[in-house]
PDB file of C-alpha atoms in Angstrom:
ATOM      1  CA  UNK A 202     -40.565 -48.879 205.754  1.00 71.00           C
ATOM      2  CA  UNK A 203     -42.097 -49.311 208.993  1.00 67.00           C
ATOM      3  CA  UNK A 204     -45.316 -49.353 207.522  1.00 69.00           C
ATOM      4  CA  UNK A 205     -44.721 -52.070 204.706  1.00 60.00           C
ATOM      5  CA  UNK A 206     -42.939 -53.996 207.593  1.00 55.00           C
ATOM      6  CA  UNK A 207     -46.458 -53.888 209.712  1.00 51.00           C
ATOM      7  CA  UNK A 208     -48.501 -54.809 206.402  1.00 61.00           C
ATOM      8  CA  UNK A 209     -46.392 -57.783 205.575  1.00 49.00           C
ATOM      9  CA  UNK A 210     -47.072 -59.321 209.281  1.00 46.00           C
ATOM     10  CA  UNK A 211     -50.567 -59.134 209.185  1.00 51.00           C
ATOM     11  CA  UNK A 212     -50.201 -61.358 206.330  1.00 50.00           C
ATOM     12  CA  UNK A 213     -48.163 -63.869 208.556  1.00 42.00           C
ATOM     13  CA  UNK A 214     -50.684 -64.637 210.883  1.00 41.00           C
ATOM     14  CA  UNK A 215     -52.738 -68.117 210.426  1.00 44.00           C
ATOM     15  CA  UNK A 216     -54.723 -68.988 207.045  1.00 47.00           C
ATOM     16  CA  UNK A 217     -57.954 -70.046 207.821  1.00 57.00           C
ATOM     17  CA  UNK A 218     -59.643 -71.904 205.193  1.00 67.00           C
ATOM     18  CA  UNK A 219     -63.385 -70.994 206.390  1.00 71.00           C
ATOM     19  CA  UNK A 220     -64.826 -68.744 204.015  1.00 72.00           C
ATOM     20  CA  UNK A 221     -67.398 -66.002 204.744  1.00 71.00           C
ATOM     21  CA  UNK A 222     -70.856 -67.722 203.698  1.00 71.00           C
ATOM     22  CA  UNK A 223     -69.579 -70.582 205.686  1.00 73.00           C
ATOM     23  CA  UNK A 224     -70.028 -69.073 208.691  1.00 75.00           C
ATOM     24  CA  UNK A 225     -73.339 -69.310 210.844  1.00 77.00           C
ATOM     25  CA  UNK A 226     -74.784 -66.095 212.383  1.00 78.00           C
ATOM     26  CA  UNK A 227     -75.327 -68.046 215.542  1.00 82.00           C
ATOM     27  CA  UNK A 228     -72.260 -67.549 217.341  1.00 85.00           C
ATOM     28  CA  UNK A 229     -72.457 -70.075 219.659  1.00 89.00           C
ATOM     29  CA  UNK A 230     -73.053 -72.723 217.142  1.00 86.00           C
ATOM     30  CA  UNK A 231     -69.863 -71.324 214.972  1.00 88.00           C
ATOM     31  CA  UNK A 232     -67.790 -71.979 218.111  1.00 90.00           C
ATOM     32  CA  UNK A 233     -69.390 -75.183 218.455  1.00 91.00           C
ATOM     33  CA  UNK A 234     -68.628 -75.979 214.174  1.00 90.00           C
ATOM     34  CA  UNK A 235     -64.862 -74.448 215.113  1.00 90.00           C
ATOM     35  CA  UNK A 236     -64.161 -76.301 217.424  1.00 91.00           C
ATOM     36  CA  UNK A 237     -65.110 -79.818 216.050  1.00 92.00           C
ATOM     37  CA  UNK A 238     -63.511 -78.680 212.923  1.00 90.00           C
ATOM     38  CA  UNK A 239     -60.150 -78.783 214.851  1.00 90.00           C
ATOM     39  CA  UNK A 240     -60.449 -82.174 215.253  1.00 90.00           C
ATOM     40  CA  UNK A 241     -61.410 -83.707 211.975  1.00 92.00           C
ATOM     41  CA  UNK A 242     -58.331 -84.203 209.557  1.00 90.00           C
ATOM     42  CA  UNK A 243     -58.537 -83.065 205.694  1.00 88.00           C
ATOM     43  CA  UNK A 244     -59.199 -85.999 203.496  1.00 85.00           C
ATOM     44  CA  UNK A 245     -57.300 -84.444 200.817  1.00 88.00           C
ATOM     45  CA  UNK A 246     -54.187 -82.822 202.872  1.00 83.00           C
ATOM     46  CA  UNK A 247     -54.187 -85.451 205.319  1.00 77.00           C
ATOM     47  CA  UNK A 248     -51.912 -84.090 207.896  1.00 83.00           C
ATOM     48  CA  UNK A 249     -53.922 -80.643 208.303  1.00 88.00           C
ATOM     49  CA  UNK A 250     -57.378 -79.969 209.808  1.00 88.00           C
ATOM     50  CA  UNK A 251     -60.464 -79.094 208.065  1.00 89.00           C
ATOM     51  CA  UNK A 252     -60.493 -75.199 209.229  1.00 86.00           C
ATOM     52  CA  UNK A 253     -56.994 -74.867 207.739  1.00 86.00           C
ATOM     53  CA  UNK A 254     -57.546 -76.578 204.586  1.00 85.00           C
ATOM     54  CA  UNK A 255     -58.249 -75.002 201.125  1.00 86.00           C
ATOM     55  CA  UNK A 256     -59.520 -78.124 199.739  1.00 87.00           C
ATOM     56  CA  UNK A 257     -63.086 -78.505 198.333  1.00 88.00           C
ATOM     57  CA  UNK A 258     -63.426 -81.467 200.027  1.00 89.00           C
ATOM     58  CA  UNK A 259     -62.926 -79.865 203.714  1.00 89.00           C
ATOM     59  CA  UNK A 260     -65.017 -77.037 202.780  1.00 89.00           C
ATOM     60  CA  UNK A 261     -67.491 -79.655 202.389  1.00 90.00           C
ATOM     61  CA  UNK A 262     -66.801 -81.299 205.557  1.00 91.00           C
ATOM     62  CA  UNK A 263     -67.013 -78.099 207.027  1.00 91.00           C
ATOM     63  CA  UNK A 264     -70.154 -77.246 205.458  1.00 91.00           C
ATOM     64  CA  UNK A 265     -72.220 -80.674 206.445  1.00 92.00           C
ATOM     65  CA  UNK A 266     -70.597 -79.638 210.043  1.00 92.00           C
ATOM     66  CA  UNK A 267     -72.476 -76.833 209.931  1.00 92.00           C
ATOM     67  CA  UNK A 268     -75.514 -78.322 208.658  1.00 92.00           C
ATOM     68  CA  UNK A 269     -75.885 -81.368 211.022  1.00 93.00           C
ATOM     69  CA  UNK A 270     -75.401 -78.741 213.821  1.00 92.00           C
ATOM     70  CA  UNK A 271     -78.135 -76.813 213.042  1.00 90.00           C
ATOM     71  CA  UNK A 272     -79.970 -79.775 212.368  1.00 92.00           C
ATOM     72  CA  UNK A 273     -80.004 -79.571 216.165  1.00 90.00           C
ATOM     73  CA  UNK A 274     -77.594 -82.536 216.224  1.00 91.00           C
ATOM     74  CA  UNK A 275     -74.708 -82.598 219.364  1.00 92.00           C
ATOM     75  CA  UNK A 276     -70.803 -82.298 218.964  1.00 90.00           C
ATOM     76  CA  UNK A 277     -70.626 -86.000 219.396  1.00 92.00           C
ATOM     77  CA  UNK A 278     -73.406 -87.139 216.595  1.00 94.00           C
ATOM     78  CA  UNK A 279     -71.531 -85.116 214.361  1.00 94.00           C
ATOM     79  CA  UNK A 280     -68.576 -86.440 215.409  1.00 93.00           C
ATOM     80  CA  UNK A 281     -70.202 -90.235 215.015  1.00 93.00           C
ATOM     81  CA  UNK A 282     -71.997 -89.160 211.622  1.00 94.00           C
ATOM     82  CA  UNK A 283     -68.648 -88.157 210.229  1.00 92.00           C
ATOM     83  CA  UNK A 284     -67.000 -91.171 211.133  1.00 91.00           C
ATOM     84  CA  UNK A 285     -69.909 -93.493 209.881  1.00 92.00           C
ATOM     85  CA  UNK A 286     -69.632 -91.661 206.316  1.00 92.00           C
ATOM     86  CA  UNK A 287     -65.811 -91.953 206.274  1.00 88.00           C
ATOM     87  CA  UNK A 288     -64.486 -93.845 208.828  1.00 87.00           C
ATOM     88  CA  UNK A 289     -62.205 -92.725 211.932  1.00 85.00           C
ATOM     89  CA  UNK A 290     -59.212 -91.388 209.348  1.00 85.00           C
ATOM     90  CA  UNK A 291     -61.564 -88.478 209.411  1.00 89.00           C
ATOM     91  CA  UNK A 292     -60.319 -87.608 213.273  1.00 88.00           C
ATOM     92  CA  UNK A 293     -56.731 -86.435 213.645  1.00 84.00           C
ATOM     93  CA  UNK A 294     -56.721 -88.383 217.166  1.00 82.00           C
ATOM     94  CA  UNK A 295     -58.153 -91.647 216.544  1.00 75.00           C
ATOM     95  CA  UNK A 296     -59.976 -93.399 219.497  1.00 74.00           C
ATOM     96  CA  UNK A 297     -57.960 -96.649 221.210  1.00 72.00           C
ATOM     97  CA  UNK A 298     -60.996 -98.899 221.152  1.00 73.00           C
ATOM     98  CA  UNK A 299     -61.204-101.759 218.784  1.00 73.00           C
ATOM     99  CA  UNK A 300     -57.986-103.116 216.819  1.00 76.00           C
ATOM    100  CA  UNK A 301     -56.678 -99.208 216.626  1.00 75.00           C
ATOM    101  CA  UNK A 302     -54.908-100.129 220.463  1.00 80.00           C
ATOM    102  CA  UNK A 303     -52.542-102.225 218.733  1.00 81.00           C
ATOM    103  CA  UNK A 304     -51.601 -99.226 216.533  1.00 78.00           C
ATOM    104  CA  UNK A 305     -51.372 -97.550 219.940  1.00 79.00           C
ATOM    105  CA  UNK A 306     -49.157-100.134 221.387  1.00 86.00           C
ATOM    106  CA  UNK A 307     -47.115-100.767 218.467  1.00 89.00           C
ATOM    107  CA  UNK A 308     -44.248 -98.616 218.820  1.00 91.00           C
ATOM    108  CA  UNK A 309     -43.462 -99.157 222.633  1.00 93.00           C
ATOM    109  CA  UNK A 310     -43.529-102.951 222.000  1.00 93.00           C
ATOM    110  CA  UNK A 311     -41.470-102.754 219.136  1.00 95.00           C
ATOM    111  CA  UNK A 312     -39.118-100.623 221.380  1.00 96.00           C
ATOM    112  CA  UNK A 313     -39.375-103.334 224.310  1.00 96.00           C
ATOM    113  CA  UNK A 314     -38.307-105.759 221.356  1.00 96.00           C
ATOM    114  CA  UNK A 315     -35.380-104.008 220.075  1.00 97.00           C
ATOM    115  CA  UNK A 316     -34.338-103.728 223.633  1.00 96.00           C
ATOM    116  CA  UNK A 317     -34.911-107.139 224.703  1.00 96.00           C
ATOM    117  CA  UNK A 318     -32.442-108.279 221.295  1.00 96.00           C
ATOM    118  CA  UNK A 319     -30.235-105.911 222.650  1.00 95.00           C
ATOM    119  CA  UNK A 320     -29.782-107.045 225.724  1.00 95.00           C
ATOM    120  CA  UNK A 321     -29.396-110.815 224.378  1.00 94.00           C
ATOM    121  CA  UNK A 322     -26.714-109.715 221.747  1.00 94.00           C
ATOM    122  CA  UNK A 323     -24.721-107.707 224.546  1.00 92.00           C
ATOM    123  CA  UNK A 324     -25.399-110.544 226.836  1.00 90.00           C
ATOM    124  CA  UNK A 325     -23.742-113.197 223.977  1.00 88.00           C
ATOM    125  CA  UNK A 326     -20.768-111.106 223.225  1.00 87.00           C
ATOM    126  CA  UNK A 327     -19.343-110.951 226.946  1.00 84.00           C
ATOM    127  CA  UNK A 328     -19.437-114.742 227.299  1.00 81.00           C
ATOM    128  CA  UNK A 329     -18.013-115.796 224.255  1.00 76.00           C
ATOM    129  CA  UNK A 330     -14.330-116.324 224.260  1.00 71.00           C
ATOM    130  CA  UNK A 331     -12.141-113.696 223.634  1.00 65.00           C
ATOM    131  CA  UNK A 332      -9.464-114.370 221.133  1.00 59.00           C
ATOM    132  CA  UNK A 333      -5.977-114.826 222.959  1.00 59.00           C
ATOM    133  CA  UNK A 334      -2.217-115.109 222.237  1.00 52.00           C
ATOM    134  CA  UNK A 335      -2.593-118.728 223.855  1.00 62.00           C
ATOM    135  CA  UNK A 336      -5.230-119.886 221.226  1.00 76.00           C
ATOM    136  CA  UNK A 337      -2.876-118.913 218.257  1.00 80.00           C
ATOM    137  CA  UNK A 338      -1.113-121.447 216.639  1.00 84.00           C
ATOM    138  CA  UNK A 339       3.597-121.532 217.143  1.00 87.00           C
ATOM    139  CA  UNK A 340       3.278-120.084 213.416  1.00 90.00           C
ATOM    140  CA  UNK A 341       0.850-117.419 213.937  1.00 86.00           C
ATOM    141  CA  UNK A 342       2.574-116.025 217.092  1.00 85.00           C
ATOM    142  CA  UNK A 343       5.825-115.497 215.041  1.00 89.00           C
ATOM    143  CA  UNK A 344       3.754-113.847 212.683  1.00 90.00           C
ATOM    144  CA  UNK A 345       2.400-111.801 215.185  1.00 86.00           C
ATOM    145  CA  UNK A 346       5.542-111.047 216.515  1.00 88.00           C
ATOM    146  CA  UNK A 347       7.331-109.980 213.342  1.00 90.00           C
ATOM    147  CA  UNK A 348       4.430-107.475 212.640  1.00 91.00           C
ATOM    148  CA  UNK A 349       4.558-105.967 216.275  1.00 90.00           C
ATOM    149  CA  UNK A 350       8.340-105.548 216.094  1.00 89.00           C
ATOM    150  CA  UNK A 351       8.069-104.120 212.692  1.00 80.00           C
ATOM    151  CA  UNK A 352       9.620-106.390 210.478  1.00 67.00           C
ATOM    152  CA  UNK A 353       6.863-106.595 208.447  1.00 57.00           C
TER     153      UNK A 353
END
């Protein structure tokens, strides 16, 4: 039982998607192709990195990753070519240059805003006029009376 128990949990342990003829027999430059693979997002699964991914399209990311490195190009021209060829919803952290800071700043100043609105509605409601006995009308305090004493 033990056994089947140990066999089961090697099974547990992560999925990588990179298959065997991916892999470069420089190891340096398979570290390199690793590690900028962590960083590029699956087209396909979206929320899920290119190592991880089953899909042909990130073993074709993976494979031009591979190619433009031994192409002799650096981490960040691969980085740059990717990005050129599909744009910067190819990197699961996009950069905060351009119009992507307002995507940045978006949910603090939405926050600020809510917070702002509820300060002013707080704000409102303890200066308006609470409703008092005095402000009812000789009718609507006997009302109020019979229903407090129970009279219905």
């Amino acid at each position: 039982m033990k056994r089947l128990a140990l066999i089961l949990l090697l099974f547990c342990g992560p999925a990588l998607a990179v298959q065997p003829d991916e892999i470069l027999a420089d190891p340096a430059q398979e570290a390199r192709a690793r590690e900028i693979s962590q960083g590029l997002r699956c087209l396909v699964c979206q929320n899920e990195n290119i190592d991880d991914s089953n899909a042909s399209l990130a073993r074709d990311l993976r494979l031009l990753v591979r190619e433009r490195i031994t192409a002799g190009d650096s981490d960040a021209e691969v980085i740059d070519y990717l990005v050129d060829r599909y744009g910067e919803f190819v990197l699961l952290r996009p950069t905060t240059g351009g119009w992507n800071w307002l995507l940045w700043a978006a949910g603090p100043l939405l926050f600020l805003f809510a917070l702002g609105l509820g300060g002013l509605y707080i704000r409102a409601r303890s200066k308006a006029e609470a409703l008092s006995e005095a402000q009812l009308s000789p009718e609507e305090q006997a009302r109020l009376k019979q229903i407090l004493e129970g009279d219905g």
